[in-house]
PDB file of C-alpha atoms in Angstrom:
ATOM      1  CA  VAL A   1     100.879  73.059 115.168  1.00 67.00           C
ATOM      2  CA  ILE A   2     104.241  74.839 114.876  1.00 76.00           C
ATOM      3  CA  VAL A   3     106.187  71.556 114.990  1.00 81.00           C
ATOM      4  CA  THR A   4     104.075  70.111 112.181  1.00 74.00           C
ATOM      5  CA  LEU A   5     104.514  73.313 110.169  1.00 76.00           C
ATOM      6  CA  LEU A   6     108.295  73.170 110.566  1.00 83.00           C
ATOM      7  CA  ALA A   7     108.433  69.459 109.752  1.00 81.00           C
ATOM      8  CA  SER A   8     106.221  69.789 106.682  1.00 79.00           C
ATOM      9  CA  THR A   9     108.127  72.873 105.463  1.00 82.00           C
ATOM     10  CA  ARG A  10     111.437  71.033 105.859  1.00 84.00           C
ATOM     11  CA  SER A  11     110.059  68.033 103.979  1.00 78.00           C
ATOM     12  CA  TRP A  12     108.779  70.248 101.165  1.00 78.00           C
ATOM     13  CA  TRP A  13     111.965  72.338 101.026  1.00 82.00           C
ATOM     14  CA  ARG A  14     114.134  69.249 100.617  1.00 82.00           C
ATOM     15  CA  ASN A  15     111.749  67.739  98.028  1.00 77.00           C
ATOM     16  CA  GLU A  16     111.302  64.697 100.236  1.00 76.00           C
ATOM     17  CA  GLU A  17     107.524  64.850 100.561  1.00 73.00           C
ATOM     18  CA  PRO A  18     105.760  68.044  99.401  1.00 75.00           C
ATOM     19  CA  ALA A  19     102.337  66.541 100.157  1.00 75.00           C
ATOM     20  CA  TRP A  20     102.737  67.149 103.899  1.00 76.00           C
ATOM     21  CA  PHE A  21     103.254  70.876 103.393  1.00 79.00           C
ATOM     22  CA  ALA A  22     100.241  71.009 101.066  1.00 77.00           C
ATOM     23  CA  ALA A  23      98.169  69.141 103.658  1.00 76.00           C
ATOM     24  CA  TRP A  24      99.285  71.572 106.327  1.00 77.00           C
ATOM     25  CA  LEU A  25      98.306  74.593 104.215  1.00 76.00           C
ATOM     26  CA  THR A  26      94.998  73.013 103.214  1.00 73.00           C
ATOM     27  CA  PHE A  27      94.336  72.395 106.886  1.00 74.00           C
ATOM     28  CA  LEU A  28      95.381  75.820 108.200  1.00 74.00           C
ATOM     29  CA  VAL A  29      94.282  78.432 105.651  1.00 73.00           C
ATOM     30  CA  PRO A  30      90.521  77.953 106.148  1.00 69.00           C
ATOM     31  CA  LEU A  31      91.014  78.203 109.899  1.00 69.00           C
ATOM     32  CA  ILE A  32      93.077  81.405 110.033  1.00 70.00           C
ATOM     33  CA  PRO A  33      90.134  83.806 110.453  1.00 65.00           C
ATOM     34  CA  VAL A  34      88.564  81.822 113.296  1.00 65.00           C
ATOM     35  CA  SER A  35      91.653  80.455 115.025  1.00 65.00           C
ATOM     36  CA  GLN A  36      92.145  83.620 117.109  1.00 63.00           C
ATOM     37  CA  ILE A  37      95.881  83.286 116.523  1.00 65.00           C
ATOM     38  CA  PHE A  38      96.164  86.047 113.936  1.00 64.00           C
ATOM     39  CA  VAL A  39      92.786  87.784 114.289  1.00 61.00           C
ATOM     40  CA  PRO A  40      91.108  88.210 117.705  1.00 61.00           C
ATOM     41  CA  LEU A  41      87.397  87.493 117.450  1.00 58.00           C
ATOM     42  CA  GLN A  42      84.251  87.676 119.531  1.00 54.00           C
ATOM     43  CA  THR A  43      83.771  83.924 119.502  1.00 54.00           C
ATOM     44  CA  ARG A  44      85.541  81.714 121.964  1.00 53.00           C
ATOM     45  CA  MET A  45      84.659  78.231 120.725  1.00 53.00           C
ATOM     46  CA  ALA A  46      84.378  78.372 116.923  1.00 56.00           C
ATOM     47  CA  ASP A  47      87.925  77.181 116.307  1.00 55.00           C
ATOM     48  CA  ARG A  48      87.471  74.051 118.400  1.00 55.00           C
ATOM     49  CA  TYR A  49      84.699  72.845 116.107  1.00 56.00           C
ATOM     50  CA  LEU A  50      86.385  73.728 112.823  1.00 62.00           C
ATOM     51  CA  TRP A  51      89.676  71.889 113.251  1.00 60.00           C
ATOM     52  CA  LEU A  52      88.233  68.462 112.563  1.00 57.00           C
ATOM     53  CA  SER A  53      86.028  69.642 109.704  1.00 64.00           C
ATOM     54  CA  VAL A  54      88.988  70.155 107.393  1.00 70.00           C
ATOM     55  CA  LEU A  55      91.358  67.508 108.730  1.00 68.00           C
ATOM     56  CA  GLY A  56      90.016  64.654 106.604  1.00 68.00           C
ATOM     57  CA  LEU A  57      90.078  66.718 103.430  1.00 73.00           C
ATOM     58  CA  SER A  58      93.634  67.821 104.181  1.00 75.00           C
ATOM     59  CA  TRP A  59      94.815  64.251 104.435  1.00 73.00           C
ATOM     60  CA  LEU A  60      92.960  63.237 101.276  1.00 73.00           C
ATOM     61  CA  VAL A  61      94.594  66.050  99.320  1.00 77.00           C
ATOM     62  CA  ALA A  62      97.972  65.048 100.765  1.00 77.00           C
ATOM     63  CA  LEU A  63      97.429  61.458  99.686  1.00 76.00           C
ATOM     64  CA  LEU A  64      96.296  62.562  96.215  1.00 77.00           C
ATOM     65  CA  MET A  65      99.438  64.697  95.885  1.00 78.00           C
ATOM     66  CA  ARG A  66     101.537  61.750  96.899  1.00 77.00           C
ATOM     67  CA  LYS A  67     100.020  59.413  94.306  1.00 77.00           C
ATOM     68  CA  LEU A  68      99.217  61.856  91.467  1.00 81.00           C
ATOM     69  CA  GLU A  69     101.357  64.921  92.085  1.00 82.00           C
ATOM     70  CA  ARG A  70     100.016  67.193  89.313  1.00 85.00           C
ATOM     71  CA  ILE A  71      96.317  66.444  89.892  1.00 86.00           C
ATOM     72  CA  GLY A  72      96.849  66.602  93.620  1.00 80.00           C
ATOM     73  CA  ALA A  73      98.556  69.989  93.388  1.00 84.00           C
ATOM     74  CA  ILE A  74      95.722  71.414  91.279  1.00 88.00           C
ATOM     75  CA  THR A  75      93.104  69.941  93.624  1.00 85.00           C
ATOM     76  CA  GLY A  76      94.951  71.232  96.681  1.00 82.00           C
ATOM     77  CA  LEU A  77      95.273  74.705  95.200  1.00 85.00           C
ATOM     78  CA  PHE A  78      91.584  74.700  94.277  1.00 89.00           C
ATOM     79  CA  PHE A  79      90.501  73.769  97.810  1.00 84.00           C
ATOM     80  CA  LEU A  80      92.940  76.257  99.300  1.00 83.00           C
ATOM     81  CA  VAL A  81      91.503  79.122  97.232  1.00 89.00           C
ATOM     82  CA  VAL A  82      87.846  78.122  97.700  1.00 88.00           C
ATOM     83  CA  PHE A  83      88.069  77.544 101.446  1.00 81.00           C
ATOM     84  CA  GLY A  84      90.323  80.543 101.979  1.00 82.00           C
ATOM     85  CA  ALA A  85      87.854  82.810 100.170  1.00 87.00           C
ATOM     86  CA  GLY A  86      84.908  81.268 101.988  1.00 82.00           C
ATOM     87  CA  THR A  87      86.421  81.749 105.412  1.00 79.00           C
ATOM     88  CA  ALA A  88      87.510  85.288 104.569  1.00 81.00           C
ATOM     89  CA  PHE A  89      83.882  86.016 103.693  1.00 81.00           C
ATOM     90  CA  ARG A  90      82.654  84.424 106.931  1.00 80.00           C
ATOM     91  CA  ALA A  91      85.338  86.214 108.950  1.00 79.00           C
ATOM     92  CA  ASN A  92      83.666  89.478 108.001  1.00 80.00           C
ATOM     93  CA  ILE A  93      80.517  88.317 109.778  1.00 83.00           C
ATOM     94  CA  PHE A  94      82.525  87.403 112.876  1.00 79.00           C
ATOM     95  CA  SER A  95      84.397  90.701 112.840  1.00 80.00           C
ATOM     96  CA  ASP A  96      81.969  92.526 115.120  1.00 86.00           C
ATOM     97  CA  SER A  97      79.070  91.664 117.362  1.00 89.00           C
ATOM     98  CA  VAL A  98      76.367  93.456 115.347  1.00 93.00           C
ATOM     99  CA  SER A  99      77.097  91.560 112.134  1.00 90.00           C
ATOM    100  CA  LEU A 100      77.519  88.283 114.019  1.00 89.00           C
ATOM    101  CA  PHE A 101      74.257  88.521 115.956  1.00 93.00           C
ATOM    102  CA  SER A 102      72.370  89.931 112.948  1.00 93.00           C
ATOM    103  CA  ASP A 103      73.397  86.833 111.026  1.00 90.00           C
ATOM    104  CA  ALA A 104      72.459  84.551 113.920  1.00 90.00           C
ATOM    105  CA  THR A 105      69.099  86.290 114.376  1.00 93.00           C
ATOM    106  CA  ALA A 106      68.303  85.888 110.688  1.00 92.00           C
ATOM    107  CA  LYS A 107      69.203  82.193 110.771  1.00 90.00           C
ATOM    108  CA  THR A 108      67.190  81.298 113.865  1.00 88.00           C
ATOM    109  CA  THR A 109      63.463  81.442 114.338  1.00 86.00           C
ATOM    110  CA  GLN A 110      63.061  80.149 117.879  1.00 87.00           C
ATOM    111  CA  SER A 111      66.171  81.237 119.777  1.00 87.00           C
ATOM    112  CA  THR A 112      65.895  84.372 121.866  1.00 92.00           C
ATOM    113  CA  THR A 113      69.594  84.619 122.610  1.00 92.00           C
ATOM    114  CA  ALA A 114      70.703  85.906 119.203  1.00 92.00           C
ATOM    115  CA  PRO A 115      68.224  88.804 118.972  1.00 95.00           C
ATOM    116  CA  TYR A 116      68.824  89.694 122.626  1.00 95.00           C
ATOM    117  CA  LEU A 117      72.573  89.898 122.040  1.00 94.00           C
ATOM    118  CA  LEU A 118      71.934  91.882 118.870  1.00 95.00           C
ATOM    119  CA  GLY A 119      69.845  94.359 120.855  1.00 95.00           C
ATOM    120  CA  TYR A 120      72.555  94.609 123.482  1.00 95.00           C
ATOM    121  CA  ALA A 121      75.199  95.224 120.800  1.00 95.00           C
ATOM    122  CA  TRP A 122      73.063  97.971 119.230  1.00 96.00           C
ATOM    123  CA  GLU A 123      72.471  99.507 122.634  1.00 94.00           C
ATOM    124  CA  GLN A 124      76.214  99.612 123.269  1.00 93.00           C
ATOM    125  CA  ARG A 125      76.581 101.522 120.011  1.00 94.00           C
ATOM    126  CA  LYS A 126      73.914 104.011 121.139  1.00 94.00           C
ATOM    127  CA  ASN A 127      71.511 102.971 118.371  1.00 95.00           C
ATOM    128  CA  GLU A 128      68.319 102.792 120.410  1.00 93.00           C
ATOM    129  CA  PRO A 129      65.858 102.243 117.514  1.00 93.00           C
ATOM    130  CA  ALA A 130      67.828  99.210 116.323  1.00 95.00           C
ATOM    131  CA  ALA A 131      68.185  97.941 119.904  1.00 94.00           C
ATOM    132  CA  ARG A 132      64.451  98.371 120.447  1.00 93.00           C
ATOM    133  CA  ALA A 133      63.666  96.412 117.278  1.00 94.00           C
ATOM    134  CA  ALA A 134      65.955  93.555 118.340  1.00 95.00           C
ATOM    135  CA  TYR A 135      64.475  93.407 121.847  1.00 94.00           C
ATOM    136  CA  GLU A 136      60.972  93.404 120.348  1.00 92.00           C
ATOM    137  CA  GLU A 137      62.039  90.462 118.188  1.00 94.00           C
ATOM    138  CA  VAL A 138      63.003  88.604 121.369  1.00 93.00           C
ATOM    139  CA  LEU A 139      59.519  89.217 122.791  1.00 91.00           C
ATOM    140  CA  ARG A 140      57.902  88.226 119.500  1.00 92.00           C
ATOM    141  CA  ARG A 141      59.665  84.858 119.733  1.00 90.00           C
ATOM    142  CA  ASN A 142      57.814  84.352 123.002  1.00 84.00           C
ATOM    143  CA  GLY A 143      60.531  82.573 124.950  1.00 79.00           C
ATOM    144  CA  GLN A 144      60.492  81.779 128.649  1.00 86.00           C
ATOM    145  CA  ASP A 145      64.193  82.097 129.329  1.00 88.00           C
ATOM    146  CA  GLU A 146      66.718  84.497 130.788  1.00 90.00           C
ATOM    147  CA  ALA A 147      67.291  86.263 127.464  1.00 90.00           C
ATOM    148  CA  THR A 148      63.568  87.059 127.232  1.00 91.00           C
ATOM    149  CA  ARG A 149      63.439  88.392 130.781  1.00 93.00           C
ATOM    150  CA  THR A 150      66.528  90.515 130.243  1.00 93.00           C
ATOM    151  CA  ALA A 151      65.257  91.792 126.890  1.00 93.00           C
ATOM    152  CA  THR A 152      61.981  92.779 128.573  1.00 93.00           C
ATOM    153  CA  ASN A 153      63.869  94.824 131.163  1.00 93.00           C
ATOM    154  CA  SER A 154      66.119  96.360 128.506  1.00 93.00           C
ATOM    155  CA  LEU A 155      63.177  97.310 126.307  1.00 92.00           C
ATOM    156  CA  ALA A 156      61.345  98.869 129.261  1.00 94.00           C
ATOM    157  CA  ARG A 157      64.491 100.815 130.148  1.00 93.00           C
ATOM    158  CA  LEU A 158      64.690 102.166 126.572  1.00 93.00           C
ATOM    159  CA  GLU A 159      61.048 103.237 126.774  1.00 92.00           C
ATOM    160  CA  VAL A 160      61.722 105.057 130.068  1.00 93.00           C
ATOM    161  CA  ARG A 161      64.618 106.916 128.437  1.00 90.00           C
ATOM    162  CA  ARG A 162      62.277 107.911 125.637  1.00 88.00           C
ATOM    163  CA  GLY A 163      59.735 109.177 128.175  1.00 91.00           C
ATOM    164  CA  ALA A 164      57.104 106.566 127.350  1.00 89.00           C
ATOM    165  CA  LEU A 165      56.472 105.529 130.957  1.00 91.00           C
ATOM    166  CA  ALA A 166      53.059 103.937 130.335  1.00 91.00           C
ATOM    167  CA  HIS A 167      54.521 101.798 127.528  1.00 87.00           C
ATOM    168  CA  ALA A 168      57.494 100.846 129.737  1.00 88.00           C
ATOM    169  CA  GLU A 169      55.115  99.764 132.482  1.00 89.00           C
ATOM    170  CA  ALA A 170      53.046  97.729 130.007  1.00 89.00           C
ATOM    171  CA  ILE A 171      56.180  95.927 128.840  1.00 86.00           C
TER     172      ILE A 171
END
């Protein structure tokens, strides 16, 4: 990545081929928030899936700049601004576990993992009502997996802390 940045910057600086620098920026800017190079995130795999999603567009913009420099520059700038703003917006969701798992819980209807992890995140923040609601969502989804079993135990533990022993036993 650094070698391509240096090569494309050199090419742009010497007015040999500015399209390569534009392609590099179009490729990198949308990935900055999830690349974990500049901003450490909760996710470990997101960057591996995003690299290829913008590669084709980067090369198309580079080719357009090479053939029609003015239109290509405007197009490249447009994509850079749109994708940069979009990823900055999404980076906010990935900035902490509660916002990430709240988003994932809202977008899934079957998965028990997202609401379980949301409950765990709320429990770590000492917000027991929110944790309880997330764990109850796991049970409502009626899964038969490890997340459901763990959420059941976590919810029962919260009920014990609250003094509701009969409810904890029922769970």
